[in-house]
Tab-separated table of C-alpha atoms in Angstrom:
chain	number	residue	atom	x	y	z
A	12	MET	CA	0.000	0.000	0.000
A	13	ALA	CA	2.828	2.381	0.880
A	14	VAL	CA	4.570	1.685	-2.428
A	15	LEU	CA	1.315	2.175	-4.325
A	16	LEU	CA	0.687	5.489	-2.564
A	17	VAL	CA	4.198	6.731	-3.372
A	18	CYS	CA	3.734	5.769	-7.023
A	19	GLN	CA	0.401	7.584	-7.193
A	20	ILE	CA	1.888	10.733	-5.688
A	21	ALA	CA	4.877	10.579	-8.038
A	22	GLY	CA	2.568	10.108	-11.006
A	23	CYS	CA	0.463	13.091	-9.956
A	24	VAL	CA	3.580	15.284	-9.610
A	25	MET	CA	4.854	14.197	-13.031
A	26	SER	CA	1.450	14.967	-14.561
A	27	LYS	CA	1.369	18.448	-13.001
A	28	ASP	CA	4.934	19.151	-14.165
A	29	TYR	CA	4.003	18.034	-17.677
A	30	GLU	CA	0.938	20.275	-17.749
A	31	ARG	CA	2.936	23.217	-16.417
A	32	ASN	CA	5.635	22.752	-19.037
A	33	LYS	CA	3.035	22.576	-21.793
A	34	MET	CA	1.405	25.786	-20.577
A	35	MET	CA	4.762	27.573	-20.385
A	36	SER	CA	5.622	26.382	-23.885
A	37	TYR	CA	2.240	27.554	-25.158
A	38	MET	CA	2.811	31.078	-23.793
A	39	GLY	CA	6.272	31.319	-25.319
A	40	CYS	CA	5.058	30.166	-28.731
A	41	LYS	CA	1.983	32.400	-28.729
A	42	TYR	CA	3.629	35.652	-27.664
A	43	GLY	CA	7.292	35.205	-28.606
A	44	GLU	CA	8.383	36.022	-25.045
A	45	LYS	CA	9.904	34.126	-22.159
A	46	PHE	CA	7.822	33.635	-19.035
A	47	ASP	CA	8.563	32.472	-15.508
A	48	PHE	CA	6.237	30.271	-13.482
A	49	LEU	CA	4.989	31.943	-10.280
A	50	GLU	CA	2.405	29.638	-8.741
A	51	SER	CA	-0.430	27.226	-9.363
A	52	TYR	CA	-4.083	28.196	-9.090
A	53	ALA	CA	-6.586	25.756	-7.642
A	54	GLY	CA	-9.121	24.476	-10.145
A	55	GLN	CA	-12.794	25.213	-9.695
A	56	ALA	CA	-14.735	22.391	-8.054
A	57	GLY	CA	-16.226	20.085	-10.656
A	58	LYS	CA	-14.210	21.586	-13.507
A	59	ASN	CA	-11.494	19.687	-15.378
A	60	TYR	CA	-8.690	22.206	-15.849
A	61	SER	CA	-5.354	23.393	-14.494
A	62	MET	CA	-4.367	27.040	-14.033
A	63	ILE	CA	-1.071	28.770	-13.308
A	64	LEU	CA	0.209	32.314	-12.841
A	65	VAL	CA	3.223	33.412	-14.904
A	66	ARG	CA	5.328	36.561	-15.267
A	67	SER	CA	6.947	38.032	-18.360
A	68	ARG	CA	10.748	38.128	-18.098
A	69	GLU	CA	10.896	41.183	-20.360
A	70	HIS	CA	8.093	43.093	-18.621
A	71	LYS	CA	8.319	42.274	-14.918
A	72	GLU	CA	5.097	44.146	-14.088
A	73	ARG	CA	3.071	41.829	-16.319
A	74	THR	CA	1.600	38.698	-14.765
A	75	ALA	CA	-0.887	36.486	-16.541
A	76	LEU	CA	-3.201	33.559	-15.889
A	77	VAL	CA	-2.845	30.482	-18.088
A	78	ARG	CA	-5.421	27.697	-18.159
A	79	LEU	CA	-5.293	24.214	-19.656
A	80	SER	CA	-8.612	22.400	-19.992
A	81	GLU	CA	-9.901	19.286	-21.735
A	82	LYS	CA	-13.170	18.778	-23.543
A	83	ASN	CA	-14.178	15.836	-25.708
A	84	GLY	CA	-10.611	14.574	-25.730
A	85	LYS	CA	-9.145	17.905	-26.923
A	86	ARG	CA	-6.873	20.247	-24.977
A	87	TYR	CA	-7.490	23.986	-24.893
A	88	TYR	CA	-5.030	26.634	-23.757
A	89	GLU	CA	-6.336	30.026	-22.647
A	90	ASP	CA	-4.755	33.071	-21.026
A	91	ASN	CA	-5.240	36.791	-20.332
A	92	TYR	CA	-1.827	38.154	-21.362
A	93	LEU	CA	-3.433	39.841	-24.383
A	94	ALA	CA	-4.879	42.403	-21.947
A	95	TRP	CA	-1.348	43.661	-21.206
A	96	ILE	CA	-0.438	43.834	-24.886
A	97	LEU	CA	-3.515	45.894	-25.767
A	98	ARG	CA	-3.799	47.975	-22.582
A	99	ASP	CA	-2.217	51.198	-23.870
A	100	GLU	CA	-4.219	51.171	-27.106
A	101	LEU	CA	-7.450	50.398	-25.260
A	102	GLU	CA	-6.863	53.310	-22.893
A	103	GLN	CA	-6.058	55.604	-25.812
A	104	THR	CA	-9.194	54.614	-27.746
A	105	GLU	CA	-11.548	54.937	-24.802
A	106	GLY	CA	-9.649	57.967	-23.504
A	107	ASP	CA	-10.374	59.832	-26.745
A	108	PHE	CA	-14.090	59.076	-26.332
A	109	ALA	CA	-14.035	59.979	-22.637
A	110	ARG	CA	-12.384	63.364	-23.163
A	111	GLN	CA	-14.900	64.196	-25.893
A	112	CYS	CA	-17.739	63.543	-23.460
A	113	PHE	CA	-16.375	64.391	-20.015
A	114	GLY	CA	-13.481	66.796	-20.538
A	115	GLU	CA	-10.229	66.347	-18.634
A	116	CYS	CA	-10.052	62.917	-17.038
A	117	LYS	CA	-7.869	59.931	-16.263
A	118	ILE	CA	-8.818	56.553	-17.697
A	119	TYR	CA	-7.423	53.116	-16.927
A	120	TYR	CA	-8.153	49.639	-18.220
A	121	LYS	CA	-8.280	46.959	-15.524
A	122	ILE	CA	-6.383	43.757	-16.311
A	123	PRO	CA	-9.002	41.030	-15.816
A	124	GLU	CA	-8.761	38.136	-13.379
A	125	PHE	CA	-10.111	35.649	-15.914
A	126	VAL	CA	-8.779	34.072	-19.099
A	127	PHE	CA	-9.987	34.855	-22.610
A	128	PRO	CA	-11.329	32.154	-24.960
A	129	PHE	CA	-8.753	30.031	-26.801
A	130	TYR	CA	-9.545	31.731	-30.125
A	131	PHE	CA	-8.246	35.115	-28.910
A	132	LYS	CA	-5.029	35.405	-30.946
A	133	ALA	CA	-1.874	37.330	-30.037
A	134	ASP	CA	-2.391	39.679	-33.012
A	135	MET	CA	-6.000	40.531	-32.132
A	136	THR	CA	-6.619	44.234	-32.754
A	137	PRO	CA	-7.981	46.636	-30.121
A	138	GLU	CA	-11.107	47.069	-32.256
A	139	GLU	CA	-11.735	43.319	-32.423
A	140	PHE	CA	-11.125	43.062	-28.693
A	141	LEU	CA	-13.576	45.832	-27.814
A	142	ARG	CA	-16.253	44.326	-30.046
A	143	ASN	CA	-16.034	40.829	-28.591
A	144	PRO	CA	-18.444	40.316	-25.661
A	145	CYS	CA	-16.051	37.763	-24.115
A	146	SER	CA	-13.450	40.504	-23.564
A	147	MET	CA	-15.645	42.250	-20.989
A	148	PRO	CA	-13.255	45.266	-20.812
A	149	GLN	CA	-13.592	47.337	-17.652
A	150	PHE	CA	-12.480	50.974	-17.445
A	151	TYR	CA	-12.083	53.360	-14.519
A	152	ILE	CA	-12.609	57.015	-15.450
A	153	TYR	CA	-11.615	59.686	-12.895
A	154	LEU	CA	-12.992	63.229	-13.074
A	155	GLN	CA	-12.319	66.525	-11.321
A	156	ALA	CA	-15.950	67.535	-11.432
A	157	GLY	CA	-16.714	68.065	-7.761
A	158	GLU	CA	-20.169	67.036	-6.629
A	159	PRO	CA	-21.890	65.940	-9.868
A	160	GLU	CA	-25.252	67.006	-11.219
A	161	ARG	CA	-26.587	63.533	-11.817
A	162	GLU	CA	-28.882	64.259	-14.744
A	163	GLU	CA	-26.135	66.135	-16.590
A	164	TRP	CA	-23.590	63.336	-16.157
A	165	GLU	CA	-26.062	60.638	-17.091
A	166	LYS	CA	-26.600	62.470	-20.389
A	167	LYS	CA	-22.840	62.655	-20.939
A	168	LEU	CA	-22.537	58.959	-20.211
A	169	GLN	CA	-25.290	58.289	-22.755
A	170	ILE	CA	-23.198	60.097	-25.386
A	171	PHE	CA	-20.126	58.093	-24.344
A	172	ARG	CA	-22.144	54.907	-24.720
A	173	ASN	CA	-23.353	55.989	-28.163
A	174	LEU	CA	-19.788	56.571	-29.374
A	175	ASN	CA	-18.900	53.052	-28.327
A	176	ALA	CA	-22.095	51.524	-29.696
A	177	GLU	CA	-21.490	53.108	-33.106
A	178	LYS	CA	-18.200	51.198	-33.275
A	179	GLY	CA	-19.720	48.016	-31.938
A	180	TYR	CA	-17.674	48.236	-28.729
A	181	LYS	CA	-19.033	46.658	-25.549
A	182	ILE	CA	-17.525	47.969	-22.325
A	183	ARG	CA	-18.249	48.449	-18.642
A	184	GLY	CA	-16.800	50.745	-16.043
A	185	THR	CA	-17.018	53.466	-13.446
A	186	LEU	CA	-17.109	57.253	-13.573
A	187	SER	CA	-15.514	58.417	-10.337
A	188	PHE	CA	-15.881	62.042	-9.229
A	189	ALA	CA	-12.878	62.981	-7.111
A	190	ALA	CA	-13.716	64.673	-3.823
A	191	SER	CA	-10.729	67.031	-4.117
A	192	ALA	CA	-7.791	67.957	-6.322
A	193	ARG	CA	-5.597	65.865	-4.020
A	194	ASP	CA	-7.768	62.809	-4.576
A	195	TYR	CA	-7.644	63.309	-8.332
A	196	GLU	CA	-3.872	63.773	-8.369
A	197	MET	CA	-3.192	60.686	-6.247
A	198	ILE	CA	-4.729	58.303	-8.796
A	199	ASN	CA	-2.185	56.711	-11.142
A	200	PRO	CA	-1.733	53.490	-13.170
A	201	GLU	CA	-0.211	51.690	-10.201
A	202	ASN	CA	-2.854	52.399	-7.560
A	203	PHE	CA	-6.148	53.012	-9.367
A	204	ALA	CA	-7.452	49.530	-8.549
A	205	GLY	CA	-5.098	48.443	-5.785
A	206	SER	CA	-4.931	48.619	-2.009
A	207	ASP	CA	-3.757	52.259	-2.083
A	208	TYR	CA	-7.102	53.095	-3.671
A	209	GLU	CA	-8.615	52.891	-0.174
A	210	THR	CA	-7.205	56.337	0.667
A	211	TYR	CA	-8.989	57.887	-2.316
A	212	GLU	CA	-12.294	59.678	-1.711
A	213	ALA	CA	-15.027	60.380	-4.237
A	214	TYR	CA	-18.144	62.548	-4.102
A	215	ASP	CA	-19.917	59.785	-5.959
A	216	GLU	CA	-19.432	57.127	-8.623
A	217	LEU	CA	-21.564	56.186	-11.615
A	218	LEU	CA	-21.353	52.531	-12.628
A	219	PHE	CA	-22.342	51.252	-16.066
A	220	SER	CA	-22.249	48.211	-18.326
A	221	MET	CA	-23.182	47.734	-21.984
A	222	ASP	CA	-24.908	44.653	-23.361
A	223	GLU	CA	-24.229	42.875	-26.646
A	224	LYS	CA	-26.601	45.214	-28.520
A	225	GLY	CA	-24.863	48.362	-27.295
A	226	ASN	CA	-27.536	49.325	-24.785
A	227	PHE	CA	-26.965	49.859	-21.098
A	228	ARG	CA	-27.269	46.673	-19.119
A	229	TYR	CA	-27.262	48.960	-16.097
A	230	MET	CA	-26.388	52.539	-15.152
A	231	ARG	CA	-26.517	53.333	-11.452
A	232	TRP	CA	-25.018	55.643	-8.875
A	233	LEU	CA	-23.012	54.054	-6.118
A	234	SER	CA	-24.330	56.256	-3.327
A	235	ASP	CA	-27.956	56.630	-2.260
A	236	LYS	CA	-27.880	60.422	-2.386
A	237	SER	CA	-30.937	62.014	-3.903
A	238	ALA	CA	-30.455	63.430	-7.375
C-alpha cells in the first residue's frame, strides 16, 4: 500500500509538471516572449482544468493567468496576457471618447482576473477586442468635477455609450468624481485599482455596463444620495 501510494503521488507530480511545461511552452510560442512560473491556481470544483500564474521576463510588471482544460478529448489553452499587450491602445481609444464627453479625465483599463477564450489570438486588434463580448473590458474614469449634477452626467454617459455603440464596442466601467484635487492627483496606473485606492475619496461614482446590442445593461449611482 505504501509503495502504491508513493507511485500515485509521483505520477500526480509528473502529470502536473508536464501540464505546467506545456502551458509555459504555449505562452512562449503564442507571444514570442519568455515567461517564468509563479504559482499554481486551484481548479474550480467540478471543472477539469489546471491554471497557473506566470510573469513576463521582459516586462516584470506583467503577470498572466494560463489555463489548460480538456473537452471531448481535446486540450485547450487560454490566457489573459493579451490584456497587457492591448492595454495602452485600449486606454487611448476609450480615452479619446471619454475626453470628448467628459473633458479632462484619467482613464485606466483593468487587467481582468479571468482568461480569454482560446480563439483570442496574439495579433487581435484593439477594435476586435472591444467588439467581442467575451473581452468584458472594464475601465475606470476619474474626473475633477466636484459634486456631480446627476442628470447632466447621465446624459454625458449616454453620449459616451453611443460613441462606443457606433463602433460596436461593448464595455463596462465606473465614472468616479474625485472629492478634491488631491484625490484626483493621487490616482495613477499603479494604484487606481489596488490597495492604495482605499485612501482615495469620491463625491460619488456612476457605474455602467453595456450589453451585446450596445444598450446599457445597467447605469446606477453608487451612493444613495438624492439626485
